[in-house]
mmCIF file of C-alpha atoms in Angstrom:
data_model
loop_
_atom_site.group_PDB
_atom_site.id
_atom_site.type_symbol
_atom_site.label_atom_id
_atom_site.label_comp_id
_atom_site.label_asym_id
_atom_site.label_seq_id
_atom_site.Cartn_x
_atom_site.Cartn_y
_atom_site.Cartn_z
ATOM 1 C CA MET A 1 0.000 0.000 0.000
ATOM 2 C CA ARG A 2 1.257 3.465 -0.803
ATOM 3 C CA SER A 3 1.447 5.983 1.995
ATOM 4 C CA LEU A 4 -1.459 8.362 2.355
ATOM 5 C CA ARG A 5 -1.436 12.117 1.942
ATOM 6 C CA HIS A 6 -1.804 14.122 5.136
ATOM 7 C CA PRO A 7 -2.066 17.906 5.337
ATOM 8 C CA THR A 8 0.869 19.615 7.006
ATOM 9 C CA ALA A 9 0.082 21.490 10.214
ATOM 10 C CA ALA A 10 0.115 24.761 8.226
ATOM 11 C CA GLU A 11 -2.516 23.364 5.868
ATOM 12 C CA ILE A 12 -4.976 22.357 8.588
ATOM 13 C CA GLU A 13 -8.042 24.630 8.519
ATOM 14 C CA LEU A 14 -10.501 25.185 11.337
ATOM 15 C CA GLU A 15 -13.537 24.917 9.047
ATOM 16 C CA ARG A 16 -12.454 21.523 7.701
ATOM 17 C CA VAL A 17 -11.705 20.213 11.183
ATOM 18 C CA LEU A 18 -15.149 21.309 12.392
ATOM 19 C CA TYR A 19 -16.749 19.690 9.356
ATOM 20 C CA ALA A 20 -14.828 16.465 9.947
ATOM 21 C CA LEU A 21 -16.083 16.413 13.547
ATOM 22 C CA SER A 22 -19.704 17.187 12.602
ATOM 23 C CA ASP A 23 -20.725 13.577 11.973
ATOM 24 C CA PRO A 24 -21.697 11.019 14.650
ATOM 25 C CA VAL A 25 -19.657 8.162 13.119
ATOM 26 C CA ARG A 26 -16.554 10.345 12.762
ATOM 27 C CA LEU A 27 -17.014 11.667 16.295
ATOM 28 C CA ALA A 28 -17.224 8.063 17.537
ATOM 29 C CA ILE A 29 -13.927 7.269 15.768
ATOM 30 C CA VAL A 30 -12.284 10.326 17.335
ATOM 31 C CA ARG A 31 -13.615 9.414 20.807
ATOM 32 C CA GLN A 32 -12.297 5.860 20.477
ATOM 33 C CA LEU A 33 -8.869 7.096 19.330
ATOM 34 C CA ASP A 34 -8.873 9.515 22.253
ATOM 35 C CA ARG A 35 -9.464 6.610 24.652
ATOM 36 C CA GLU A 36 -7.204 4.038 22.990
ATOM 37 C CA GLY A 37 -4.447 6.206 21.532
ATOM 38 C CA GLU A 38 -4.187 4.188 18.354
ATOM 39 C CA ALA A 39 -6.355 1.666 16.548
ATOM 40 C CA THR A 40 -6.613 -0.209 13.282
ATOM 41 C CA CYS A 41 -9.474 0.507 10.890
ATOM 42 C CA GLY A 42 -10.911 -2.913 11.722
ATOM 43 C CA ALA A 43 -11.006 -2.099 15.429
ATOM 44 C CA LEU A 44 -12.834 1.153 14.693
ATOM 45 C CA ASP A 45 -15.503 0.077 12.222
ATOM 46 C CA CYS A 46 -18.014 -1.309 14.749
ATOM 47 C CA GLY A 47 -19.456 -3.497 12.010
ATOM 48 C CA ARG A 48 -20.255 -0.597 9.727
ATOM 49 C CA PRO A 49 -19.848 -1.048 5.940
ATOM 50 C CA LYS A 50 -16.243 -0.753 4.829
ATOM 51 C CA SER A 51 -17.001 1.704 1.993
ATOM 52 C CA SER A 52 -18.749 4.093 4.354
ATOM 53 C CA MET A 53 -15.922 3.802 6.888
ATOM 54 C CA SER A 54 -13.311 4.505 4.196
ATOM 55 C CA HIS A 55 -15.103 7.736 3.448
ATOM 56 C CA HIS A 56 -15.150 8.757 7.115
ATOM 57 C CA PHE A 57 -11.458 7.931 7.610
ATOM 58 C CA ARG A 58 -10.594 9.950 4.515
ATOM 59 C CA VAL A 59 -12.557 13.015 5.695
ATOM 60 C CA LEU A 60 -10.807 12.861 9.080
ATOM 61 C CA ARG A 61 -7.376 12.354 7.516
ATOM 62 C CA GLU A 62 -7.754 15.059 4.861
ATOM 63 C CA ALA A 63 -8.932 17.547 7.492
ATOM 64 C CA GLY A 64 -5.838 16.800 9.573
ATOM 65 C CA VAL A 65 -7.735 15.253 12.485
ATOM 66 C CA ILE A 66 -6.203 11.779 12.265
ATOM 67 C CA SER A 67 -3.021 10.211 11.021
ATOM 68 C CA CYS A 68 -3.272 6.919 9.104
ATOM 69 C CA ILE A 69 -0.145 4.827 8.707
ATOM 70 C CA ASN A 70 -0.058 1.717 6.526
ATOM 71 C CA GLU A 71 1.702 -1.183 8.198
ATOM 72 C CA GLY A 72 1.665 -4.398 6.219
ATOM 73 C CA ALA A 73 -1.952 -5.323 5.622
ATOM 74 C CA THR A 74 -3.325 -3.087 8.353
ATOM 75 C CA ARG A 75 -3.592 0.650 8.899
ATOM 76 C CA ARG A 76 -2.889 2.299 12.226
ATOM 77 C CA ASN A 77 -4.929 5.401 13.010
ATOM 78 C CA SER A 78 -4.272 7.997 15.668
ATOM 79 C CA LEU A 79 -5.395 11.491 16.616
ATOM 80 C CA ARG A 80 -3.132 14.377 15.579
ATOM 81 C CA ARG A 81 -3.718 15.756 19.037
ATOM 82 C CA LYS A 82 -0.479 17.666 19.520
ATOM 83 C CA GLU A 83 -0.886 19.620 16.291
ATOM 84 C CA LEU A 84 -4.611 20.196 16.796
ATOM 85 C CA ASP A 85 -4.044 21.400 20.363
ATOM 86 C CA ARG A 86 -1.384 23.815 19.161
ATOM 87 C CA LEU A 87 -3.472 25.152 16.260
ATOM 88 C CA PHE A 88 -6.846 25.209 18.020
ATOM 89 C CA PRO A 89 -6.247 25.258 21.778
ATOM 90 C CA GLY A 90 -9.125 23.758 23.731
ATOM 91 C CA LEU A 91 -11.140 22.647 20.698
ATOM 92 C CA LEU A 92 -10.573 18.902 20.888
ATOM 93 C CA LYS A 93 -10.980 18.957 24.653
ATOM 94 C CA ALA A 94 -14.297 20.821 24.363
ATOM 95 C CA VAL A 95 -15.599 18.379 21.744
ATOM 96 C CA LEU A 96 -14.432 15.255 23.586
ATOM 97 C CA ARG A 97 -15.826 16.280 26.952
ATOM 98 C CA VAL A 98 -19.391 16.272 25.593
ATOM 99 C CA GLU A 99 -21.016 12.987 26.543
ATOM 100 C CA ARG A 100 -22.817 10.985 23.895
ATOM 101 C CA ALA A 101 -26.558 11.531 24.146
ATOM 102 C CA MET B 1 -43.388 38.160 9.790
ATOM 103 C CA ARG B 2 -44.062 35.043 11.806
ATOM 104 C CA SER B 3 -41.632 34.098 14.513
ATOM 105 C CA LEU B 4 -38.969 31.566 13.618
ATOM 106 C CA ARG B 5 -38.502 28.101 15.059
ATOM 107 C CA HIS B 6 -35.509 27.669 17.354
ATOM 108 C CA PRO B 7 -34.413 24.392 18.934
ATOM 109 C CA THR B 8 -34.772 24.239 22.707
ATOM 110 C CA ALA B 9 -31.526 23.822 24.633
ATOM 111 C CA ALA B 10 -32.306 20.103 25.051
ATOM 112 C CA GLU B 11 -32.601 19.755 21.278
ATOM 113 C CA ILE B 12 -29.217 21.312 20.477
ATOM 114 C CA GLU B 13 -26.809 18.647 19.192
ATOM 115 C CA LEU B 14 -23.026 18.877 19.130
ATOM 116 C CA GLU B 15 -22.774 17.496 15.593
ATOM 117 C CA ARG B 16 -25.167 20.087 14.194
ATOM 118 C CA VAL B 17 -23.397 22.917 16.001
ATOM 119 C CA LEU B 18 -20.034 21.765 14.601
ATOM 120 C CA TYR B 19 -21.537 21.516 11.127
ATOM 121 C CA ALA B 20 -23.035 25.008 11.430
ATOM 122 C CA LEU B 21 -19.599 26.364 12.390
ATOM 123 C CA SER B 22 -17.772 24.511 9.592
ATOM 124 C CA ASP B 23 -18.305 27.173 6.930
ATOM 125 C CA PRO B 24 -16.260 30.380 6.514
ATOM 126 C CA VAL B 25 -19.291 32.630 5.952
ATOM 127 C CA ARG B 26 -21.124 31.220 8.967
ATOM 128 C CA LEU B 27 -17.989 31.512 11.080
ATOM 129 C CA ALA B 28 -17.690 35.157 10.006
ATOM 130 C CA ILE B 29 -21.281 35.771 11.127
ATOM 131 C CA VAL B 30 -20.569 34.131 14.499
ATOM 132 C CA ARG B 31 -17.379 36.155 14.944
ATOM 133 C CA GLN B 32 -19.209 39.406 14.181
ATOM 134 C CA LEU B 33 -22.017 38.535 16.621
ATOM 135 C CA ASP B 34 -19.386 37.710 19.217
ATOM 136 C CA ARG B 35 -17.845 41.176 18.770
ATOM 137 C CA GLU B 36 -21.056 43.184 18.425
ATOM 138 C CA GLY B 37 -23.460 41.232 20.621
ATOM 139 C CA GLU B 38 -26.386 41.646 18.248
ATOM 140 C CA ALA B 39 -26.816 42.607 14.620
ATOM 141 C CA THR B 40 -29.424 42.766 11.884
ATOM 142 C CA CYS B 41 -29.151 40.497 8.846
ATOM 143 C CA GLY B 42 -28.312 43.545 6.740
ATOM 144 C CA ALA B 43 -25.386 44.435 8.985
ATOM 145 C CA LEU B 44 -24.065 40.887 8.695
ATOM 146 C CA ASP B 45 -24.352 40.196 4.979
ATOM 147 C CA CYS B 46 -21.147 41.979 3.877
ATOM 148 C CA GLY B 47 -22.656 42.411 0.427
ATOM 149 C CA ARG B 48 -23.194 38.679 -0.090
ATOM 150 C CA PRO B 49 -26.306 37.538 -1.986
ATOM 151 C CA LYS B 50 -29.416 37.533 0.178
ATOM 152 C CA SER B 51 -30.467 33.984 -0.790
ATOM 153 C CA SER B 52 -27.121 32.564 0.216
ATOM 154 C CA MET B 53 -27.182 34.513 3.492
ATOM 155 C CA SER B 54 -30.705 33.277 4.269
ATOM 156 C CA HIS B 55 -29.408 29.736 3.987
ATOM 157 C CA HIS B 56 -26.493 30.437 6.341
ATOM 158 C CA PHE B 57 -28.712 32.145 8.927
ATOM 159 C CA ARG B 58 -31.113 29.201 8.802
ATOM 160 C CA VAL B 59 -28.338 26.630 9.331
ATOM 161 C CA LEU B 60 -27.039 28.606 12.326
ATOM 162 C CA ARG B 61 -30.519 29.086 13.794
ATOM 163 C CA GLU B 62 -31.651 25.485 13.305
ATOM 164 C CA ALA B 63 -28.445 24.216 14.911
ATOM 165 C CA GLY B 64 -29.104 26.427 17.938
ATOM 166 C CA VAL B 65 -26.063 28.658 17.408
ATOM 167 C CA ILE B 66 -27.946 31.919 16.899
ATOM 168 C CA SER B 67 -31.248 33.411 17.877
ATOM 169 C CA CYS B 68 -33.162 35.401 15.240
ATOM 170 C CA ILE B 69 -35.935 37.708 16.397
ATOM 171 C CA ASN B 70 -38.217 39.496 13.951
ATOM 172 C CA GLU B 71 -38.758 43.132 14.855
ATOM 173 C CA GLY B 72 -40.835 45.062 12.385
ATOM 174 C CA ALA B 73 -39.113 44.877 9.019
ATOM 175 C CA THR B 74 -35.760 43.813 10.435
ATOM 176 C CA ARG B 75 -34.426 40.737 12.164
ATOM 177 C CA ARG B 76 -32.107 40.880 15.146
ATOM 178 C CA ASN B 77 -29.552 38.083 15.418
ATOM 179 C CA SER B 78 -27.509 37.114 18.440
ATOM 180 C CA LEU B 79 -25.363 34.231 19.637
ATOM 181 C CA ARG B 80 -26.983 31.723 22.011
ATOM 182 C CA ARG B 81 -23.799 31.921 23.999
ATOM 183 C CA LYS B 82 -25.136 31.135 27.447
ATOM 184 C CA GLU B 83 -26.829 27.914 26.305
ATOM 185 C CA LEU B 84 -23.900 26.852 24.113
ATOM 186 C CA ASP B 85 -21.426 27.478 26.927
ATOM 187 C CA ARG B 86 -23.538 25.408 29.295
ATOM 188 C CA LEU B 87 -24.012 22.525 26.836
ATOM 189 C CA PHE B 88 -20.512 22.530 25.319
ATOM 190 C CA PRO B 89 -18.144 24.265 27.768
ATOM 191 C CA GLY B 90 -15.164 25.821 26.026
ATOM 192 C CA LEU B 91 -16.294 25.051 22.480
ATOM 193 C CA LEU B 92 -17.312 28.530 21.361
ATOM 194 C CA LYS B 93 -14.283 30.046 23.079
ATOM 195 C CA ALA B 94 -11.950 27.601 21.306
ATOM 196 C CA VAL B 95 -13.521 28.324 17.919
ATOM 197 C CA LEU B 96 -13.592 32.093 18.371
ATOM 198 C CA ARG B 97 -10.021 32.375 19.590
ATOM 199 C CA VAL B 98 -8.690 31.041 16.251
ATOM 200 C CA GLU B 99 -7.629 33.992 14.141
ATOM 201 C CA ARG B 100 -8.820 34.218 10.563
ATOM 202 C CA ALA B 101 -6.095 33.054 8.158
#
């Protein structure tokens, strides 16, 4: 697998990050990565269709919210927390502290 | 003009608020309301087409981000800051502190 394109920190835009976080499935992925630190796509899909999950992972990656590293046949995902916290102090914390309804 | 429907505080959802904030025009409206406290639609349109602005005001209102009160021929808009701060502590502050690129 080729490596995936990630925006540099300078390319990360608030609007795209907010959009990436504005979906319940993507928010669930971000919450799980917040709890677990790192997870494969398989561990994050919760039985949802692979095509739909690919879309959600791409939106999160292209917005700069998550990092996706290919490793053999699997892909390791993690939050780009350090960069997000530096660019948008308090944003991730405010989003993650909201309990699921 | 009839009065407009606003979600109650209990109906305000994080995902919809994030989506409402994920657009540069809507963010500009929110920033201006943050600075000025209250403004008419005319004072907020910055010369943008009225139809497009109506859409943006509706998205913000239906998400629970702004309150829109008809008053004669004008409409007064304001941030629902107190409710948003109670529901999502730190979120609005984190979004508003990011400088425009």
